Short mmCIF file of C-alpha atoms in Angstrom, two decimals:
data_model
loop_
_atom_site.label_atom_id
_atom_site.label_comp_id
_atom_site.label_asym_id
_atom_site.label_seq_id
_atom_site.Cartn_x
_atom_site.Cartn_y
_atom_site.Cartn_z
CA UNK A 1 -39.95 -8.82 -13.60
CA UNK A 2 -36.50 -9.97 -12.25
CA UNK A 3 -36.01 -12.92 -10.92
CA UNK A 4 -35.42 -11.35 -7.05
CA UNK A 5 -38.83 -9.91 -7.64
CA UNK A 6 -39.88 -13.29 -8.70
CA UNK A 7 -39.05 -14.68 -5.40
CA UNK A 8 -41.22 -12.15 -3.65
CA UNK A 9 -44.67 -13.19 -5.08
CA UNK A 10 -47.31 -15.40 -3.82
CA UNK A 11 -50.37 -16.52 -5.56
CA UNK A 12 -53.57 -18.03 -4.95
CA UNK A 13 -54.59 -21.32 -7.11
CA UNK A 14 -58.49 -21.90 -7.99
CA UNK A 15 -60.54 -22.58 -10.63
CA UNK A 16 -62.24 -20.35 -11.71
CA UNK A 17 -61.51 -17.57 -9.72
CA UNK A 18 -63.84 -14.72 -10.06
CA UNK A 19 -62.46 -11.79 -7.48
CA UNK A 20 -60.74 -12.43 -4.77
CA UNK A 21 -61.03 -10.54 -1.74
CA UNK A 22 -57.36 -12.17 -0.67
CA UNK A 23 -55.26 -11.01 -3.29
CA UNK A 24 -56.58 -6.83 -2.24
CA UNK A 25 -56.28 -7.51 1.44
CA UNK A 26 -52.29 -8.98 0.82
CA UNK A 27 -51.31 -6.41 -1.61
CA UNK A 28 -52.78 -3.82 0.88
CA UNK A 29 -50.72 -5.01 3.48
CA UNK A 30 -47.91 -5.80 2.13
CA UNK A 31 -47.55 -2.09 0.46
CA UNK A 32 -48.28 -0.81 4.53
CA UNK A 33 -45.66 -2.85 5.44
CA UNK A 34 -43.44 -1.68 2.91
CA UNK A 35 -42.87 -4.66 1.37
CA UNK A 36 -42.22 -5.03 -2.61
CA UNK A 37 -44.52 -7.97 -3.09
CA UNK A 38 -46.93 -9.22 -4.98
CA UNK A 39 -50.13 -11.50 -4.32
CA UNK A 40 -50.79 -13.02 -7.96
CA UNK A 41 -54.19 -14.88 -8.65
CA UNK A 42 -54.17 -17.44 -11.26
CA UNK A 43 -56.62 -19.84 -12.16
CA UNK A 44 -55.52 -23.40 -12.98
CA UNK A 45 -57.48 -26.33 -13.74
CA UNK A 46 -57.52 -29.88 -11.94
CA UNK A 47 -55.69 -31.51 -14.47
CA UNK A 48 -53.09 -28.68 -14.78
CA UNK A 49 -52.85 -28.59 -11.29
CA UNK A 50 -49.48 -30.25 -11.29
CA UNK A 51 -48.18 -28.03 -13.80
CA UNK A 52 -49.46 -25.00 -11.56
CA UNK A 53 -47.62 -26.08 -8.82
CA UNK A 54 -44.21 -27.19 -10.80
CA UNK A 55 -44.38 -23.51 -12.37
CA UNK A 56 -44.38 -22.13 -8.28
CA UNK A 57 -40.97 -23.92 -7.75
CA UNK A 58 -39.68 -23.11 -11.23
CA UNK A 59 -39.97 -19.49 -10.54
CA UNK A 60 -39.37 -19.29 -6.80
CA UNK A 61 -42.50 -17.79 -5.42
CA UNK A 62 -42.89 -17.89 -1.98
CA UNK A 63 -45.78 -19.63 -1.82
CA UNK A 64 -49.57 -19.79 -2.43
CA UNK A 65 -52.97 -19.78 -0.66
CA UNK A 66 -54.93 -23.24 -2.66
CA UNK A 67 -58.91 -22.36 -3.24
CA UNK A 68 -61.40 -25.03 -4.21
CA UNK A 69 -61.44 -27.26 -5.95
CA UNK A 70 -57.10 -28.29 -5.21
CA UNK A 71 -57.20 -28.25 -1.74
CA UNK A 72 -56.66 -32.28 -1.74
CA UNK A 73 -55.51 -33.05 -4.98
CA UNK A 74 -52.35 -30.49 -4.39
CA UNK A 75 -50.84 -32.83 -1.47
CA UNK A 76 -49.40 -35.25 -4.14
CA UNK A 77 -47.48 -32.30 -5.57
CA UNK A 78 -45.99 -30.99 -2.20
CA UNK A 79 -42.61 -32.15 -0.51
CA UNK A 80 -44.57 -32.71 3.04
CA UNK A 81 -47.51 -31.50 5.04
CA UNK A 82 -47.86 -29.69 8.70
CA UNK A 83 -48.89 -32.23 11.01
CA UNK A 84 -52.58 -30.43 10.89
CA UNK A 85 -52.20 -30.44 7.13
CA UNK A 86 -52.15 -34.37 7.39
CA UNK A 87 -54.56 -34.56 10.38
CA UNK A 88 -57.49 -32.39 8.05
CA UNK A 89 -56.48 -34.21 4.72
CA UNK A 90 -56.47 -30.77 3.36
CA UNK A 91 -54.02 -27.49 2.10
CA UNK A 92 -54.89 -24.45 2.17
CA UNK A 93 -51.58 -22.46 2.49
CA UNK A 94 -48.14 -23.39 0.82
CA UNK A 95 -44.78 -22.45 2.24
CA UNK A 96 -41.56 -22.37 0.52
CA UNK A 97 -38.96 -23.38 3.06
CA UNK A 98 -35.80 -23.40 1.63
CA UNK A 99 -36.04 -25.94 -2.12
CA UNK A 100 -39.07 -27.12 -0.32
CA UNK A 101 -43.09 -26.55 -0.12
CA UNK A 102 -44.77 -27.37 2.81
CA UNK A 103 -48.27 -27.44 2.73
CA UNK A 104 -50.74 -26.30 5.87
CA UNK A 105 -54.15 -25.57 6.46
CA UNK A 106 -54.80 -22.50 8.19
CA UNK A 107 -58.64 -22.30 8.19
CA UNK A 108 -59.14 -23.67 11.67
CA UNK A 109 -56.29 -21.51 13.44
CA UNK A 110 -58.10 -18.74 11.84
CA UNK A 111 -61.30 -19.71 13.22
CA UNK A 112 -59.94 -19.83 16.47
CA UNK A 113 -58.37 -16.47 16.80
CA UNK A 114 -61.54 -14.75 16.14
CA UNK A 115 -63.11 -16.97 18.41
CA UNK A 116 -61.45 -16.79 21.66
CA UNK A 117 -61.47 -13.51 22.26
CA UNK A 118 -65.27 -14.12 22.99
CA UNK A 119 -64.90 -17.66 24.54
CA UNK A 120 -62.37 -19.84 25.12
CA UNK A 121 -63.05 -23.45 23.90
CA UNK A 122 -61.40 -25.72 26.04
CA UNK A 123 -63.95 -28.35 27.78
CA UNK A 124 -66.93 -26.80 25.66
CA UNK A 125 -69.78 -28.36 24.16
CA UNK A 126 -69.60 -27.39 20.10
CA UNK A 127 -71.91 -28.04 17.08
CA UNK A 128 -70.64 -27.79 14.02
CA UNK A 129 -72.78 -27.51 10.78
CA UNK A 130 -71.15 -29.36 7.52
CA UNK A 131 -68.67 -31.95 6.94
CA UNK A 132 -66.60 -30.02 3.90
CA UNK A 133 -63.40 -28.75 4.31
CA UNK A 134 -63.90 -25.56 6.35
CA UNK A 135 -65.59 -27.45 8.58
CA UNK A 136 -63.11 -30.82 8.81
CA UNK A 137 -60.67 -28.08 9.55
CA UNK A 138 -62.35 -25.89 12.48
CA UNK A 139 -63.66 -29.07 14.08
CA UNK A 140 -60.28 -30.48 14.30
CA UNK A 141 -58.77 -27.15 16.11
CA UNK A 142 -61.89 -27.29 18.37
CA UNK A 143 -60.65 -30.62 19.07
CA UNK A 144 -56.91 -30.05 19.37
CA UNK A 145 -57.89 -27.08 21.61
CA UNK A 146 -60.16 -29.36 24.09
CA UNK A 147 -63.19 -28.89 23.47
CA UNK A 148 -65.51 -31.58 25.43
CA UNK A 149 -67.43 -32.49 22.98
CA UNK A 150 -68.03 -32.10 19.42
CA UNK A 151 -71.19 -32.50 17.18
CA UNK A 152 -71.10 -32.54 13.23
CA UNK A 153 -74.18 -32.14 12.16
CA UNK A 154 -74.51 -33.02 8.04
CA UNK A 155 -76.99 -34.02 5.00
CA UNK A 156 -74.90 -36.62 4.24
CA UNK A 157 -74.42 -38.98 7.33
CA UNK A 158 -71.80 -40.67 5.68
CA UNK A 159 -69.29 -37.51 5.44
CA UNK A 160 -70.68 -36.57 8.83
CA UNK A 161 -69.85 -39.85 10.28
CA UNK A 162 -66.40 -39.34 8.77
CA UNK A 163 -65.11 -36.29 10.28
CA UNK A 164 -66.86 -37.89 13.71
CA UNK A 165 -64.78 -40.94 13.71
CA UNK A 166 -61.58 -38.59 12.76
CA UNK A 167 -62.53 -36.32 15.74
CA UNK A 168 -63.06 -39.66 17.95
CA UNK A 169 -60.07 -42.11 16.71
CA UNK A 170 -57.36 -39.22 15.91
CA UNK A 171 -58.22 -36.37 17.92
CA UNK A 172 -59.27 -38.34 20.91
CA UNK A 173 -62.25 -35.55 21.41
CA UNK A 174 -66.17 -37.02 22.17
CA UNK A 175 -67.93 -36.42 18.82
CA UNK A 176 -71.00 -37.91 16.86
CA UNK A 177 -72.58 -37.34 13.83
CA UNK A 178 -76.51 -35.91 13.56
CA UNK A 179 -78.66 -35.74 10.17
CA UNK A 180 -79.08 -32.47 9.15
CA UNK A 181 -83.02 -33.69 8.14
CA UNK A 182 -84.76 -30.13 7.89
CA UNK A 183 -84.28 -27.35 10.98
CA UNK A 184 -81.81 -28.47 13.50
CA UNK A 185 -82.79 -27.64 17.37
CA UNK A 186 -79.77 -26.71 18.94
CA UNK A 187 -78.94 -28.89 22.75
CA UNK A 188 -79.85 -26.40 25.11
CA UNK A 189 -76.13 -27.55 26.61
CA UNK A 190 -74.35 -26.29 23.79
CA UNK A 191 -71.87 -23.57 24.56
CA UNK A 192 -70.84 -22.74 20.66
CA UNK A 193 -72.42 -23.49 17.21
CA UNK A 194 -70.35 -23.25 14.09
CA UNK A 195 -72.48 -22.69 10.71
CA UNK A 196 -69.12 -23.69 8.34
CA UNK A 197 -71.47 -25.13 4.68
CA UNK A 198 -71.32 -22.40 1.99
CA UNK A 199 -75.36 -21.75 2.65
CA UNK A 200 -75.49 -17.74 2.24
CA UNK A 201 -73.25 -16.61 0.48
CA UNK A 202 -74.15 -13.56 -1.05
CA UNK A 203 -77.12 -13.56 -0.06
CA UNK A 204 -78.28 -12.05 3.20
CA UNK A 205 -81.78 -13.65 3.54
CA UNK A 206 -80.54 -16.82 2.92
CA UNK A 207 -81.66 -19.14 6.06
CA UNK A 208 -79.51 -21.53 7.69
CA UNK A 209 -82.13 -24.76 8.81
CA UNK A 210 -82.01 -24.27 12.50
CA UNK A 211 -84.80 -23.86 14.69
CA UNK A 212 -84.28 -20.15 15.97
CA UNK A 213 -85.89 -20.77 19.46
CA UNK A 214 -83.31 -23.60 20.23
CA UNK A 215 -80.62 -20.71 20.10
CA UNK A 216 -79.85 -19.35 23.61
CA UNK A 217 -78.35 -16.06 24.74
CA UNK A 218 -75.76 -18.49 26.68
CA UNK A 219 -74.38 -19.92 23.46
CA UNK A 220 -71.95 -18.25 20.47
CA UNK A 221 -72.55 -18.13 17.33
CA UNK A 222 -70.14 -18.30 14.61
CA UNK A 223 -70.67 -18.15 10.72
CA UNK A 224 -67.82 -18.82 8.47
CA UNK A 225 -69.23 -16.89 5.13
CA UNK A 226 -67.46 -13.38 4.76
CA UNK A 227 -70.08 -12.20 2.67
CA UNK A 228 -72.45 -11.06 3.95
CA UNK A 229 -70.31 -10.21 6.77
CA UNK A 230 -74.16 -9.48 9.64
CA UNK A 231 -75.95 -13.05 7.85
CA UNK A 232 -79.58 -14.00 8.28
CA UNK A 233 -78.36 -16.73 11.18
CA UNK A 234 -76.64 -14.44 13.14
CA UNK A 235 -78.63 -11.28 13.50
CA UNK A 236 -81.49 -14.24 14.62
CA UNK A 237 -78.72 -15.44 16.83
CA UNK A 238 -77.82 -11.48 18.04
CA UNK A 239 -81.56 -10.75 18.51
CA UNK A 240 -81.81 -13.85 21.24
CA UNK A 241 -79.27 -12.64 23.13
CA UNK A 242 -76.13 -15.17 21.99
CA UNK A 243 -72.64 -13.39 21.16
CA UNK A 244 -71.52 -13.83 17.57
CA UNK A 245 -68.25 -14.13 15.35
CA UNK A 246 -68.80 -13.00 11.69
CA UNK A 247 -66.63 -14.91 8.91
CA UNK A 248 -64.79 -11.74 7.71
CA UNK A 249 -62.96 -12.21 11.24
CA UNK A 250 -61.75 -15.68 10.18
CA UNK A 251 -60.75 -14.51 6.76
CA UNK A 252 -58.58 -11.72 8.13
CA UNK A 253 -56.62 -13.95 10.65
CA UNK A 254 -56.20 -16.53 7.75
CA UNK A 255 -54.35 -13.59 5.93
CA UNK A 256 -53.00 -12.22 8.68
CA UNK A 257 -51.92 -16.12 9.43
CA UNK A 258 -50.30 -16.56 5.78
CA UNK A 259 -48.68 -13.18 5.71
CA UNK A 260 -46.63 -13.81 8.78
CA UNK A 261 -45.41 -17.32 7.07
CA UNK A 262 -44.37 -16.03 3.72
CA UNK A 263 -42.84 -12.99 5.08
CA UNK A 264 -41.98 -13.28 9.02
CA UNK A 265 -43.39 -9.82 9.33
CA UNK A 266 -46.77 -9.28 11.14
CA UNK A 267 -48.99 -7.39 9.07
CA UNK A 268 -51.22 -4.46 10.96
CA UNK A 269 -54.61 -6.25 11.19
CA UNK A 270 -56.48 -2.80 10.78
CA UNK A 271 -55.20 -2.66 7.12
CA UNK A 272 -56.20 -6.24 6.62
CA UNK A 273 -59.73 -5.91 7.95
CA UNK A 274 -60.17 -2.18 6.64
CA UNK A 275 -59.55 -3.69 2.81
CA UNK A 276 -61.48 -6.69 3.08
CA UNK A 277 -64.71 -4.11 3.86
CA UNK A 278 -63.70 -1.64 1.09
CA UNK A 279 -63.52 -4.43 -1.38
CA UNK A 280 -66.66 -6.20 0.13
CA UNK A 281 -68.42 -2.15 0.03
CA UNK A 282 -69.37 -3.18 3.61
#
């Protein structure tokens, strides 16, 4: 491969990667865009991380999507941060701008786009379940985007409390932390609840701890797991009458997101979404 070709590849950094639904959705789309680029996927460990990221500058890639478990350690290897990059603590996307990479974290923008055009979250009342990263990140964009008030609910009150006092001190948004101590009733004032812990993956009968009457046909739903894309919490949720956001939504506006960065093309969101099912066999 030349080196001009060089300088049109990407790659995604995890460990271990086993499939990865991102690297077919990007090569899809960049091939319908008629782009000659390549979405790599390379496993590298946490303590050849820095080596990982030394060999994206030595070879001029573009940039890189960063998978657990790198999505902290990586900042120390980076030239700067996005302003929500430093807000979250966390990267999930890497941009080459010019002899430099920027790191950002695109998982709550995602989140968003899918979920406003079913409601708009300015001066709404949100739950959010988990304190990882996914969640850290959509719980500061509800916050950025004014939301009224935000509730982490977590197993650990301690990483719960965190993100609350990061959504209260730097975010300037109303939020407290709740113990996630077996099934969660919803606040019948909550206008959207946010399922964003890794609980179901891959398994469709796996059952998110929430007490299924609390859920009201007022409220959305959202679950960030891609796969399955109709989970157990939100055909409960569809069957009471609330409106719902799947998580292959927020995983095709993260590429969609990521694509436009590295390339300043918009990709056609049909491809994105149409290769993400074929590779999922939805």
């Amino acid at each position: 491969m030349s080196d001009s070709r060089l300088q049109n590849v990407v790659c995604c950094l995890g460990q271990p990667v086993v499939g990865n639904p991102t690297q077919f959705m990007m090569e899809r789309a960049f091939a319908a865009a008629g782009l000659d680029w390549r979405y790599l996927t390379l496993e590298v460990s946490p303590a050849r991380l820095g080596d990982g990221v030394r060999g994206i500058r030595a070879l001029g890639f573009r940039g890189a999507n960063v998978m657990i478990p790198h999505k902290m350690a990586v900042i120390e290897y980076l030239d700067s941060l996005t302003e929500i990059a430093q807000l979250i603590g966390a990267v999930t996307t890497v941009e080459r701008k010019g002899d430099l990479l920027v790191g950002d974290n695109t998982e709550g923008k995602a989140f968003l786009a899918g979920l406003r055009p079913i409601v708009e979250p300015k001066e709404r009342r949100c739950v959010v379940l988990g304190a990882g990263g996914t969640a850290r990140a959509i719980a500061v964009e509800l916050g950025l985007a004014g939301a009224a008030e935000i509730t982490v609910v977590n197993r650990s009150a301690e990483r719960g409390g965190d993100l609350a006092s990061l959504l209260e001190q730097r975010v300037h948004v109303a939020s407290h932390c709740v113990a996630w101590d077996g099934d969660y009733a919803v606040p019948p004032e909550t206008d959207i609840i946010v399922h964003a812990t890794s609980l179901g993956a891959s398994d469709p009968e796996a059952r998110v701890p929430v007490v299924d009457g609390s859920l009201e046909s007022r409220m959305v739903v959202a679950d960030v797991i891609p796969n399955p894309t109709n989970s157990r919490l939100l055909k409960t949720a569809a069957e009471r009458g609330c409106r719902t956001v799947d998580g292959l939504e927020m995983l095709v506006h993260r590429g969609s997101i990521d694509f436009r960065a590295w390339t300043e093309v918009g990709p056609d969101p049909h491809v994105l979404r149409e290769s993400i099912e074929e590779y999922l066999e939805i």
